[in-house]
Short mmCIF file of C-alpha atoms and ligand atoms in Angstrom, two decimals:
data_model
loop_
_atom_site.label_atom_id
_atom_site.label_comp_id
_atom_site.label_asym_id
_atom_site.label_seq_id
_atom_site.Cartn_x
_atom_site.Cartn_y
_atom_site.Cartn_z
CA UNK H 1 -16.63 -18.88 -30.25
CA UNK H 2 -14.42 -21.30 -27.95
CA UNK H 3 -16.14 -22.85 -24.68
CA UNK H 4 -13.63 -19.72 -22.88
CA UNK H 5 -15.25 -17.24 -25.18
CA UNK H 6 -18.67 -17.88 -25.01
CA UNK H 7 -18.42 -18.79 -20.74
CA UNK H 8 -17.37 -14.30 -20.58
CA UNK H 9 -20.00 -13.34 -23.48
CA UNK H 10 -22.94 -15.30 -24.24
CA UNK H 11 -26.20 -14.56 -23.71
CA UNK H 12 -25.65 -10.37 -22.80
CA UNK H 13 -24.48 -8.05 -25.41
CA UNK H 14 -24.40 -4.46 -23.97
CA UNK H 15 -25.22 -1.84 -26.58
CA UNK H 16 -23.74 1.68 -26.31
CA UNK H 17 -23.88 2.79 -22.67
CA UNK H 18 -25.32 0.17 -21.20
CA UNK H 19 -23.62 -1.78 -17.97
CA UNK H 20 -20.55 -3.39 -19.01
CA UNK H 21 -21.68 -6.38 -16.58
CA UNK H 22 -24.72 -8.14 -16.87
CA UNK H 23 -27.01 -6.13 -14.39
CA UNK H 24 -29.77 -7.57 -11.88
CA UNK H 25 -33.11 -7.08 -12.83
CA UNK H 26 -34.97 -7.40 -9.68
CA UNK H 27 -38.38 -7.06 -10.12
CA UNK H 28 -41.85 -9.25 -10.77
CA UNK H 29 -42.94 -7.60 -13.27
CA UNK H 30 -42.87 -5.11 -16.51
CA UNK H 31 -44.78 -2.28 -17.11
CA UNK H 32 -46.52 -1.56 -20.37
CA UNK H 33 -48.42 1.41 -22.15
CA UNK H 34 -51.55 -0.81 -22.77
CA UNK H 35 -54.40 -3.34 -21.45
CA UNK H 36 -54.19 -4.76 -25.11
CA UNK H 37 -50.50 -4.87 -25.13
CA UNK H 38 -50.56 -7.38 -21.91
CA UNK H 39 -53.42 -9.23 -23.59
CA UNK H 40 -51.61 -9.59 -26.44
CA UNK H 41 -48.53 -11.27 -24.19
CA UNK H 42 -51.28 -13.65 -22.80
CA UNK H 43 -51.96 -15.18 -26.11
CA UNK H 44 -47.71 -15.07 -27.41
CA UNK H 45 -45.48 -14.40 -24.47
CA UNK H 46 -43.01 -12.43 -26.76
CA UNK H 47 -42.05 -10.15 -23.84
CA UNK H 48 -41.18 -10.32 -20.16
CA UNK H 49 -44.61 -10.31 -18.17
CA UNK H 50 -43.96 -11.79 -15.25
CA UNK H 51 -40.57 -13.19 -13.03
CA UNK H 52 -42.37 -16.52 -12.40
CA UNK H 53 -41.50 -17.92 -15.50
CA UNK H 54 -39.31 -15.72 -17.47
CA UNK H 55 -36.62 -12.27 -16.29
CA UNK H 56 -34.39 -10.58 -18.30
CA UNK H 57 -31.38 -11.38 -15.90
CA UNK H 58 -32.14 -15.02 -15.69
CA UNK H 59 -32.74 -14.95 -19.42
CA UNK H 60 -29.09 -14.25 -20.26
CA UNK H 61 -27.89 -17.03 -18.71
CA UNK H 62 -29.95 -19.46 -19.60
CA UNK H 63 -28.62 -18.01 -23.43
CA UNK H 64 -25.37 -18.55 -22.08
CA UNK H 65 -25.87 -22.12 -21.14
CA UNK H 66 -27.76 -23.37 -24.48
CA UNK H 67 -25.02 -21.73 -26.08
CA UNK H 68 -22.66 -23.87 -24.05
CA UNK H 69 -24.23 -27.21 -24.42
CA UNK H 70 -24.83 -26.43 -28.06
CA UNK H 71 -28.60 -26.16 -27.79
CA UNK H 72 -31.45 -24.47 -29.21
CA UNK H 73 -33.03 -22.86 -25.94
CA UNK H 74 -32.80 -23.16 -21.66
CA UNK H 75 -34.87 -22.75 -18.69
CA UNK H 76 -33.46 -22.31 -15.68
CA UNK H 77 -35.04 -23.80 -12.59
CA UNK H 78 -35.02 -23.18 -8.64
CA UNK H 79 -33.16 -26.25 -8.44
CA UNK H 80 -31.59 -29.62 -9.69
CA UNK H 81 -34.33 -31.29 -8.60
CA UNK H 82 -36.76 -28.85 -10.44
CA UNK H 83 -34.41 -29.57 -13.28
CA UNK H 84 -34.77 -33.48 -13.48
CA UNK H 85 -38.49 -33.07 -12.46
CA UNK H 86 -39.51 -30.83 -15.02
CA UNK H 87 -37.18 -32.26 -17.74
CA UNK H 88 -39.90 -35.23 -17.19
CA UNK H 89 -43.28 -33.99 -16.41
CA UNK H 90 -42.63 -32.58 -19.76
CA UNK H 91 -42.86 -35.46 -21.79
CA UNK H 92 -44.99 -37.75 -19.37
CA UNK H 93 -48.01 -37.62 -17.43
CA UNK H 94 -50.13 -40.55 -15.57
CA UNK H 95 -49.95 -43.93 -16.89
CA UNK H 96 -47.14 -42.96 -18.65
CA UNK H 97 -43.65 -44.86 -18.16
CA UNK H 98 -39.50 -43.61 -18.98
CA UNK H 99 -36.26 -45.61 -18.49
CA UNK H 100 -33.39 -44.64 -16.38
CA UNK H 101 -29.68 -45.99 -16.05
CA UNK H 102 -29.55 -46.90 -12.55
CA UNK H 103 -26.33 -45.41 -11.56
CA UNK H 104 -27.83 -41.72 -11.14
CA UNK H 105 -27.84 -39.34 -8.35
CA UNK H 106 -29.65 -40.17 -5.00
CA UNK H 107 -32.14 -37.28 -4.78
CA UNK H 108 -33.16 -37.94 -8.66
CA UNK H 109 -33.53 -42.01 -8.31
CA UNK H 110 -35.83 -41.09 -5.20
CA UNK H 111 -38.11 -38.49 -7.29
CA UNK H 112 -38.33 -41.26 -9.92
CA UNK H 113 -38.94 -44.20 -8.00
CA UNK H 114 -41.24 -43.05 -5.13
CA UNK H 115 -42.61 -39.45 -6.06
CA UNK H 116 -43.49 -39.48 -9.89
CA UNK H 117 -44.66 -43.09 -8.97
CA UNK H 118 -47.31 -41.53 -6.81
CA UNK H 119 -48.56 -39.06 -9.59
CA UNK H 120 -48.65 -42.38 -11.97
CA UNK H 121 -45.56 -42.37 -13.62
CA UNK H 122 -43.53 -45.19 -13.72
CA UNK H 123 -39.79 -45.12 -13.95
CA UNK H 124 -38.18 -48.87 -14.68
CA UNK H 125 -34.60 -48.71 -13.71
CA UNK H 126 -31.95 -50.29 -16.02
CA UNK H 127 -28.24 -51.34 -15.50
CA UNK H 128 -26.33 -49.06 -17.79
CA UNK H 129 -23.89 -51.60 -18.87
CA UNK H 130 -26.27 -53.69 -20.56
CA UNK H 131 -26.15 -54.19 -24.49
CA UNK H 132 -28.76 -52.08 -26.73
CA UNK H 133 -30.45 -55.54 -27.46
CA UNK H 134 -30.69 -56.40 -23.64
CA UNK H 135 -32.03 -52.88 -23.05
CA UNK H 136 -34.79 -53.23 -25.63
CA UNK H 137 -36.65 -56.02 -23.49
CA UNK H 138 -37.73 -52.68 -21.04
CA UNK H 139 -39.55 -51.09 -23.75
CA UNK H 140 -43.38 -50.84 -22.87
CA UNK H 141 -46.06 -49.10 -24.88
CA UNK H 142 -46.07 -46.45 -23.14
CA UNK H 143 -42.39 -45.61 -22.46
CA UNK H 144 -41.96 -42.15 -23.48
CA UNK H 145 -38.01 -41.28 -22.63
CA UNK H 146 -34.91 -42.45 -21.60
CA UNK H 147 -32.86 -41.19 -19.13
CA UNK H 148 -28.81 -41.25 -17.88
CA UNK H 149 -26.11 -39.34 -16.18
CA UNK H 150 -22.90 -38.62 -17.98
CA UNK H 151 -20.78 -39.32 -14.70
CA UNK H 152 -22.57 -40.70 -12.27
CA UNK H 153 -23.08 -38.71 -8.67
CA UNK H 154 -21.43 -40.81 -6.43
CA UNK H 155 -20.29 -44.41 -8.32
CA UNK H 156 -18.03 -41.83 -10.59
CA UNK H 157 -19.22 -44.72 -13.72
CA UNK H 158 -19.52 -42.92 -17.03
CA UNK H 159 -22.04 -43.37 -19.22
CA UNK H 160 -21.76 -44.77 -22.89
CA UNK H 161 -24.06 -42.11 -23.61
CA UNK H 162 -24.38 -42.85 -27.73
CA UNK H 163 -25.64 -46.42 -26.90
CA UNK H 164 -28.08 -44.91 -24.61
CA UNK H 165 -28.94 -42.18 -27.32
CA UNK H 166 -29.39 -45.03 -30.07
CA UNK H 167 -31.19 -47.50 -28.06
CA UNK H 168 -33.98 -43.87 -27.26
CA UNK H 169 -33.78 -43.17 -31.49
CA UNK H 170 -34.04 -46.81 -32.10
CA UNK H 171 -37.67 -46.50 -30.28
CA UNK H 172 -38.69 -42.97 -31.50
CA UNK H 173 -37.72 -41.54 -27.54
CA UNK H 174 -35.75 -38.86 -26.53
CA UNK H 175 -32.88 -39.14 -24.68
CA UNK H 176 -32.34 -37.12 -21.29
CA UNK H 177 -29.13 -36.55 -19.69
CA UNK H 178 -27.39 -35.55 -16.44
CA UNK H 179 -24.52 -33.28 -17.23
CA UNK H 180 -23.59 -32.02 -13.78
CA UNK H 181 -20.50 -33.32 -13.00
CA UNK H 182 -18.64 -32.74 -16.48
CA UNK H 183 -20.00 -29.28 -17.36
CA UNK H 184 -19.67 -28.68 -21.21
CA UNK H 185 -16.25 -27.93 -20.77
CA UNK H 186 -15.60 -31.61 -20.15
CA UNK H 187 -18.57 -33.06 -22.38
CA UNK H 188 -21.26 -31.53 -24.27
CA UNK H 189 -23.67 -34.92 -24.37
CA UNK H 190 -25.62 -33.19 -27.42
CA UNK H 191 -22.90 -33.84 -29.55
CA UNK H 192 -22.97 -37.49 -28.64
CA UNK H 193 -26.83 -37.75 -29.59
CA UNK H 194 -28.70 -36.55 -26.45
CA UNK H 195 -32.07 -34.72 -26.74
CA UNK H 196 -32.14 -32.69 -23.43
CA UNK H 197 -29.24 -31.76 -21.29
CA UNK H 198 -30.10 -31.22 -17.53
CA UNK H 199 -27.97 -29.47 -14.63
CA UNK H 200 -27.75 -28.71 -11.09
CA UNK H 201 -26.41 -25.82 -11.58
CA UNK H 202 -25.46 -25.82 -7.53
CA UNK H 203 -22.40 -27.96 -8.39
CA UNK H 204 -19.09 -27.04 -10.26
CA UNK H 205 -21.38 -24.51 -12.47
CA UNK H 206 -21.55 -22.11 -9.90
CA UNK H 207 -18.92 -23.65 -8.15
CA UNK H 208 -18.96 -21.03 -4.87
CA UNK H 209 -21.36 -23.12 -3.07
CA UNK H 210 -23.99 -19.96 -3.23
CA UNK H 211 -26.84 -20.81 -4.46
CA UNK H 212 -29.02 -23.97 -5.42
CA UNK H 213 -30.40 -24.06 -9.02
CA UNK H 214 -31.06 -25.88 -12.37
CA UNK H 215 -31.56 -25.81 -15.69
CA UNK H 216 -32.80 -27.61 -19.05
CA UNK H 217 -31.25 -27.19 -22.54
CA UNK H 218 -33.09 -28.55 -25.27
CA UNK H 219 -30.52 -29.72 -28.75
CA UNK H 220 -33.65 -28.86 -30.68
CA UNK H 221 -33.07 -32.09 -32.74
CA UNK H 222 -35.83 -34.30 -31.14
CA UNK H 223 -38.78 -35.20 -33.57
CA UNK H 224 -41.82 -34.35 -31.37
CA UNK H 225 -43.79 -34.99 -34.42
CA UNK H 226 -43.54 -38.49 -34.82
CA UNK H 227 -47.24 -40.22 -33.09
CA UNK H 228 -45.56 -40.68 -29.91
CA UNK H 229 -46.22 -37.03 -27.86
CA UNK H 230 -49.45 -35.65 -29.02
CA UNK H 231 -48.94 -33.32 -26.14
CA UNK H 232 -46.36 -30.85 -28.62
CA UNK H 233 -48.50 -31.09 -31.53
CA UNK H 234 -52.15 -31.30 -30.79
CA UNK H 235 -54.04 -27.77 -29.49
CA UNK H 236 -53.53 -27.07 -25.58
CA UNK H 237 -56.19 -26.26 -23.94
CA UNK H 238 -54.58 -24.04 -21.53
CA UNK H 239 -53.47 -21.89 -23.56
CA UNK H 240 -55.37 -20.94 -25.93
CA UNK H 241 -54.85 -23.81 -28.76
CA UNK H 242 -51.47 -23.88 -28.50
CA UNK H 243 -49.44 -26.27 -31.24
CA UNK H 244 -46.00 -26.10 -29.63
CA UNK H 245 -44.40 -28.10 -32.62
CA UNK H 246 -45.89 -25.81 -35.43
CA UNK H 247 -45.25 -22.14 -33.66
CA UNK H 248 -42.12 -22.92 -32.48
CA UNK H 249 -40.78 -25.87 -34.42
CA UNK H 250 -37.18 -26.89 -33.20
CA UNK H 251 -37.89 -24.47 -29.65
CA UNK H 252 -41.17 -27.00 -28.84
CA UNK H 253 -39.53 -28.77 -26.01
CA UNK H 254 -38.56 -25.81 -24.27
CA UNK H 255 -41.10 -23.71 -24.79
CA UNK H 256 -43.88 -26.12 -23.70
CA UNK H 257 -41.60 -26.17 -20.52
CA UNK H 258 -42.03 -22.43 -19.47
CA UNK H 259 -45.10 -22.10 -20.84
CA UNK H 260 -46.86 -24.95 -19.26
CA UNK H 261 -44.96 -26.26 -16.17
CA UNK H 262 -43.21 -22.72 -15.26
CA UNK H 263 -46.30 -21.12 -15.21
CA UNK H 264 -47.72 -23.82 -13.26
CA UNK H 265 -45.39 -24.51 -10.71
CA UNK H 266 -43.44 -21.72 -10.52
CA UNK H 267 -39.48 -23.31 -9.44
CA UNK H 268 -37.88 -20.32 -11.55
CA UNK H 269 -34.73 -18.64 -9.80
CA UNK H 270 -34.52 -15.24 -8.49
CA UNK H 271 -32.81 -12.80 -10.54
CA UNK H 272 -30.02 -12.52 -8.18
CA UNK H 273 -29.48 -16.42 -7.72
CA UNK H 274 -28.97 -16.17 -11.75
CA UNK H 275 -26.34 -13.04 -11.79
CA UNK H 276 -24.53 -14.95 -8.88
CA UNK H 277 -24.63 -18.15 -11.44
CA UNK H 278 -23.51 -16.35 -13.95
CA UNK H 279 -20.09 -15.37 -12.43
CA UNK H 280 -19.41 -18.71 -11.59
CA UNK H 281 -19.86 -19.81 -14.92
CA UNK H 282 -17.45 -16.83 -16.42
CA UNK H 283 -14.43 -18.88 -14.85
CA UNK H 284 -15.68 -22.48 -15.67
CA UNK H 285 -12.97 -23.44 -17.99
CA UNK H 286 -10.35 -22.81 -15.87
CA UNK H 287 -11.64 -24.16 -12.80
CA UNK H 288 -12.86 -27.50 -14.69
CA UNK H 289 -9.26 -27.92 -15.98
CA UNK H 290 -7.80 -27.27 -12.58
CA UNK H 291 -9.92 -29.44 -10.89
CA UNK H 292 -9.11 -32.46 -12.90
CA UNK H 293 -5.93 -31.93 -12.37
CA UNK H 294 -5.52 -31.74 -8.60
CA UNK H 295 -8.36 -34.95 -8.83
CA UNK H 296 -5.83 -37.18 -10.93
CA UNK H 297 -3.12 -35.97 -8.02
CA UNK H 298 -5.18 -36.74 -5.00
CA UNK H 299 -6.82 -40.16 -6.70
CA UNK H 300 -3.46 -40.96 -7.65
CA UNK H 301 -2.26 -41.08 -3.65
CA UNK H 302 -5.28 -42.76 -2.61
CA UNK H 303 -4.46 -45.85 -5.05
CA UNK H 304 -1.00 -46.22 -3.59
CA UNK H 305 -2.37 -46.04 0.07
CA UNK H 306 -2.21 -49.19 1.83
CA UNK H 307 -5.25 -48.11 3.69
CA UNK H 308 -7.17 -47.50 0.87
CA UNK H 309 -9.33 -50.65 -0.52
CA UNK H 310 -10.27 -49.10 -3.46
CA UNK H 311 -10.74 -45.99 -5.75
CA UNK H 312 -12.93 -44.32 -7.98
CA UNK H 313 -11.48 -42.40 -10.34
CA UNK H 314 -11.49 -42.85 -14.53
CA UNK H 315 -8.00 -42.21 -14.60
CA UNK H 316 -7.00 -44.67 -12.08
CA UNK H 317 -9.55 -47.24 -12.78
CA UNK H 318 -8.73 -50.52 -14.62
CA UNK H 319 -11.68 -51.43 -16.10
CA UNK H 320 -11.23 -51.39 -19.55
CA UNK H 321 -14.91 -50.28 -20.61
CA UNK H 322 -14.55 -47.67 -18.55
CA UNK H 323 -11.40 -46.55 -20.19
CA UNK H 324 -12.60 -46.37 -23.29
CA UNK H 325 -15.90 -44.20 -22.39
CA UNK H 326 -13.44 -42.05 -20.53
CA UNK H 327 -11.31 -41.69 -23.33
CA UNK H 328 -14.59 -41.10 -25.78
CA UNK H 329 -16.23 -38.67 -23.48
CA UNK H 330 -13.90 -36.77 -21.14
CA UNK H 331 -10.62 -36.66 -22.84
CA UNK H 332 -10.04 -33.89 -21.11
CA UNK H 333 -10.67 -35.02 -17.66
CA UNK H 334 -13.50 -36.34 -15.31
CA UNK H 335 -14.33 -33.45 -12.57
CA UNK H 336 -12.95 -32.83 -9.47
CA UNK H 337 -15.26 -36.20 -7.27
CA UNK H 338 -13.37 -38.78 -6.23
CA UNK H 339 -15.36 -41.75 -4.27
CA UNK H 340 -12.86 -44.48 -2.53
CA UNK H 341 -13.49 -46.93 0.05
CA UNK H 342 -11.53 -47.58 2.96
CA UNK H 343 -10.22 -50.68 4.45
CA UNK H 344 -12.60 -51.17 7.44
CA UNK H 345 -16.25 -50.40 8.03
CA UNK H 346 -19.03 -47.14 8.53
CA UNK H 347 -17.19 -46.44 11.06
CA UNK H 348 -14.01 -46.02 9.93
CA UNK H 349 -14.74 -44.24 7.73
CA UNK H 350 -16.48 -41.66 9.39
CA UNK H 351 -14.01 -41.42 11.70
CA UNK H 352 -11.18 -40.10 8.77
CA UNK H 353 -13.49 -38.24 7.81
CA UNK H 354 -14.20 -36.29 11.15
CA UNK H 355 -10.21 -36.09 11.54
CA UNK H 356 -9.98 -34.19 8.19
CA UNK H 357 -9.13 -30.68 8.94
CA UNK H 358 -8.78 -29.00 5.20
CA UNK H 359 -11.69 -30.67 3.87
CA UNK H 360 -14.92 -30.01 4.99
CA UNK H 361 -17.61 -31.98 6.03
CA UNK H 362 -20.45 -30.86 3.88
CA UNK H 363 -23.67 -31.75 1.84
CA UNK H 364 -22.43 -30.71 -0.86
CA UNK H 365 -20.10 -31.77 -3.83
CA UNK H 366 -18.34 -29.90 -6.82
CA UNK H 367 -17.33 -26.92 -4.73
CA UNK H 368 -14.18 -24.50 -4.68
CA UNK H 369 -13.21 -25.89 -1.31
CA UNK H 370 -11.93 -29.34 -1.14
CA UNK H 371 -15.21 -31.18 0.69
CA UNK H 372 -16.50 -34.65 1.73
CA UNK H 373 -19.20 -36.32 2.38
CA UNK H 374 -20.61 -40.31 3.49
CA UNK H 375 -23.34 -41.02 0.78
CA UNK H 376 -24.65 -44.37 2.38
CA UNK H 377 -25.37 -42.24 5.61
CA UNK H 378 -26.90 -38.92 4.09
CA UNK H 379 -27.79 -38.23 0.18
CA UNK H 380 -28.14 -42.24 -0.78
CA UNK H 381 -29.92 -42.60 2.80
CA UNK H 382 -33.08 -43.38 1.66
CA UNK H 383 -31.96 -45.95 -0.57
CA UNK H 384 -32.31 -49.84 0.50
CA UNK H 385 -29.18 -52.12 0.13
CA UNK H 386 -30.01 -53.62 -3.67
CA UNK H 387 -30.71 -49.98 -4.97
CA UNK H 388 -27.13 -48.50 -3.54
CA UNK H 389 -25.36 -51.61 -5.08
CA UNK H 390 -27.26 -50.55 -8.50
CA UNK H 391 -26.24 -47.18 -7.68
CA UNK H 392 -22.32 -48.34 -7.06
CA UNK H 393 -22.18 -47.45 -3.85
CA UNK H 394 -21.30 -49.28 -0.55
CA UNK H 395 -21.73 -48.56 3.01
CA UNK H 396 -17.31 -47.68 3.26
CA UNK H 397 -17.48 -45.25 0.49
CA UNK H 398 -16.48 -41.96 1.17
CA UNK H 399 -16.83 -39.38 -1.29
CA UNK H 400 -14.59 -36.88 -1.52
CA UNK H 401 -14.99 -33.12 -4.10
CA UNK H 402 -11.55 -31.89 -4.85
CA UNK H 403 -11.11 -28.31 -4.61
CA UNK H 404 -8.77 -25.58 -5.63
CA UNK H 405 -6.50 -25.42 -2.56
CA UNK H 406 -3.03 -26.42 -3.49
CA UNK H 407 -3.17 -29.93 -4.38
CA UNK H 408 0.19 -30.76 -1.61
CA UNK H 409 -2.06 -29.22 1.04
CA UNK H 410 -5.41 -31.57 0.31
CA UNK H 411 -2.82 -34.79 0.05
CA UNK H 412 -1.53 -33.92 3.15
CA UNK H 413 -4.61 -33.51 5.49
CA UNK H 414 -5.66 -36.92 3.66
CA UNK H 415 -2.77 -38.66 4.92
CA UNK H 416 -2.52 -36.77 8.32
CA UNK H 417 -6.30 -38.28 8.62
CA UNK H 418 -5.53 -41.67 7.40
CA UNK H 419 -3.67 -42.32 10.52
CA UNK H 420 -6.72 -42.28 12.59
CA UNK H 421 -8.14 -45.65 10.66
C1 PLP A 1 -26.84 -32.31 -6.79
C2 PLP A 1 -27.28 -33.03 -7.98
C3 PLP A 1 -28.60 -32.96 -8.42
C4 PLP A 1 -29.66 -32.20 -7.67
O1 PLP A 1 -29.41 -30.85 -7.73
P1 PLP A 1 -29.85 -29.77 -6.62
O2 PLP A 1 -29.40 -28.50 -7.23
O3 PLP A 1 -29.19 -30.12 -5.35
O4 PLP A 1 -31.35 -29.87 -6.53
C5 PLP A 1 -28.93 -33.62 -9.59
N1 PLP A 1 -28.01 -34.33 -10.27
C6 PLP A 1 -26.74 -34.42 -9.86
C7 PLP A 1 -25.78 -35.23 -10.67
C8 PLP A 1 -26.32 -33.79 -8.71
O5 PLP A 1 -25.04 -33.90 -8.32
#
């Protein structure tokens, strides 16, 4: 099936009778005719048992959204966050180390620097443009993944993700990647040689701005077997002798996931968050395309502004690397974020953006209303000066999410509020 196809019908077939749409199944738990039965599930979860790590309504979307990315299997998380955390704790544990591109989002750099550091994991931070030779000298003996963003939350810099996949094959790692921005209708990074594709499904995926969530898709391809992650082959002690790699061969990744850190930590979505995901998803396609769209408009009038130092945007951008990683991995367009500094300082730019009246001022990105938001002041707060440079972003940036509205409308309560600077 097409990406349009599968966005209305993966993941929940009804059979004869049953609800046309995808119903709510709001409830903890699952009943069952024996004591035996629900041992039995203790030993092989086959079945549902229990809505802290697995629910029938959740379940169908996270078919839906391997089945997007191309991918064997998906859990869905409470959050992002829970997302990039998980995707992680997964492969590495104290004393253990993983690379990241720099140029990620600001919440995820701040897990990896400062709160996995505390639990003894070391993240060493790389600049993304570097060659796969240069980006060989960070391999350590214990480096156990790599880890990018396809388009970058807020520098807008897209990722040459096969170099990054070949550099993580080249040193028997997998490779770990932030698809959030592009969606798989835009790029589906398993196709360019990533391992595990991660979302915040709060962005353009839902797109309605209702609910926070995540989720992990595991391609299915990585080798777990190859000496490096003794943790998928060897017997796990919590559960019973597990051997993820030889019960569930291509699943391992995945399955390891729910049935180690789900069941642990328990950042699994509600069975209403999910059937609220789900309809945002159903319309994906056409909102991706028409967000592009209105993007190129809007990033196109910000270029031509003479109050406008510079702009963010693939399609407008001159650098020529960029161009051709644009043209590799989003022929089809680059999202609806456009970042762009103003001429002037902070304070400037806060000041357009308080004058905005179409565009909201929110802490959020990748929604159906046009929104904006001052990175250097809120999300990338934390950050000190050399990290937001190595993040692309500058103290004048503004970031803004292109919505839906008509495209005339958002240009003209940019310009109305470009007066004020
Ligand atoms: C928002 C975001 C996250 C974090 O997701 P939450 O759902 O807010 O926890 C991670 N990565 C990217 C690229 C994001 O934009």
């Amino acid at each position: 099936m097409k990406i349009e196809t599968q966005c209305l019908h993966e993941g929940y077939y009804p059979k004869n009778g049953e609800p046309r749409v995808m119903p709510i199944v709001q409830s903890t738990t699952y009943r069952f005719d024996s004591t035996e039965h629900i041992a039995e599930l203790f030993d092989m979860p086959t079945e549902f048992m229990y809505s802290r790590f697995a629910n029938p309504t959740v379940d169908a979307v996270e078919k839906k959204l391997a089945a997007l990315e191309g991918g064997v299997g998906a859990m869905c998380t409470s959050s992002g966050q829970a997302a990039a955390l998980c995707s992680i704790l997964n492969i590495c544990k104290a004393g253990d180390s993983f690379i990241s591109s720099s140029t990620i989002y600001g919440g995820t750099f701040n897990l990896f620097s400062v709160t996995l550091k505390k639990y003894g994991i070391e993240c060493v931070f790389v600049d993304p443009t570097l060659s796969i030779d240069e980006l060989q000298k960070y391999i350590k003996p214990n480096t156990k993944a790599v880890f990018g963003e396809t388009l970058a939350n807020p520098a807008i810099k897209v990722l040459d993700i096969e170099k990054f996949a070949t550099f993580a094959h080249n040193n028997n790692l997998p490779f770990l990647i932030d698809n959030t921005f592009p969606t798989p209708v835009l790029c589906r990074p398993i196709e360019h040689g990533a391992d595990i594709v991660i979302h915040s499904t709060s962005k353009y995926l839902d797109g309605h701005a209702l609910q926070v969530g995540g989720v992990i898709i595991d391609s299915g391809n990585f080798n777990w077997e190859n000496g490096n992650f003794p943790d998928f082959v060897e017997p796990d002690s919590s559960y019973h002798g597990m051997q993820y790699t030889k019960i569930f061969g291509k699943m391992a990744y995945i399955i390891k996931a729910r049935m180690q850190l789900m069941r642990d930590l328990g950042c699994y979505p509600s069975a209403n968050s999910a059937f609220l995901l789900n309809i945002g998803i159903e319309t994906l396609p056409l909102r991706m395309r028409q967000y592009c769209k209105n993007a190129e408009k809007v990033a196109e009038f910000l270029s031509k502004s003479d109050k406008i130092a510079s702009v963010n945007y693939p399609t407008v951008n001159h650098d020529t690397e960029q161009k051709k990683l644009v043209e590799k991995y989003l022929p089809e367009g680059c999202s609806g974020v456009v970042t762009f500094n103003i001429k002037g300082n902070k304070e400037d730019a806060m000041r357009f953006m308080n004058n905005l009246k179409l565009a909201s001022n929110v802490v959020h990105v990748a929604d159906i209303r046009t929104c904006v938001l001052h990175p250097a002041s809120s999300t990338h707060r934390q950050l000190t000066d050399e990290q937001l440079v190595a993040a692309g972003i500058n103290s004048s940036m503004i970031r803004l999410s292109v919505g839906l509205e008509n495209v005339d409308d958002i240009i003209e309560d940019i310009a109305q509020a470009l007066k004020f600077i």
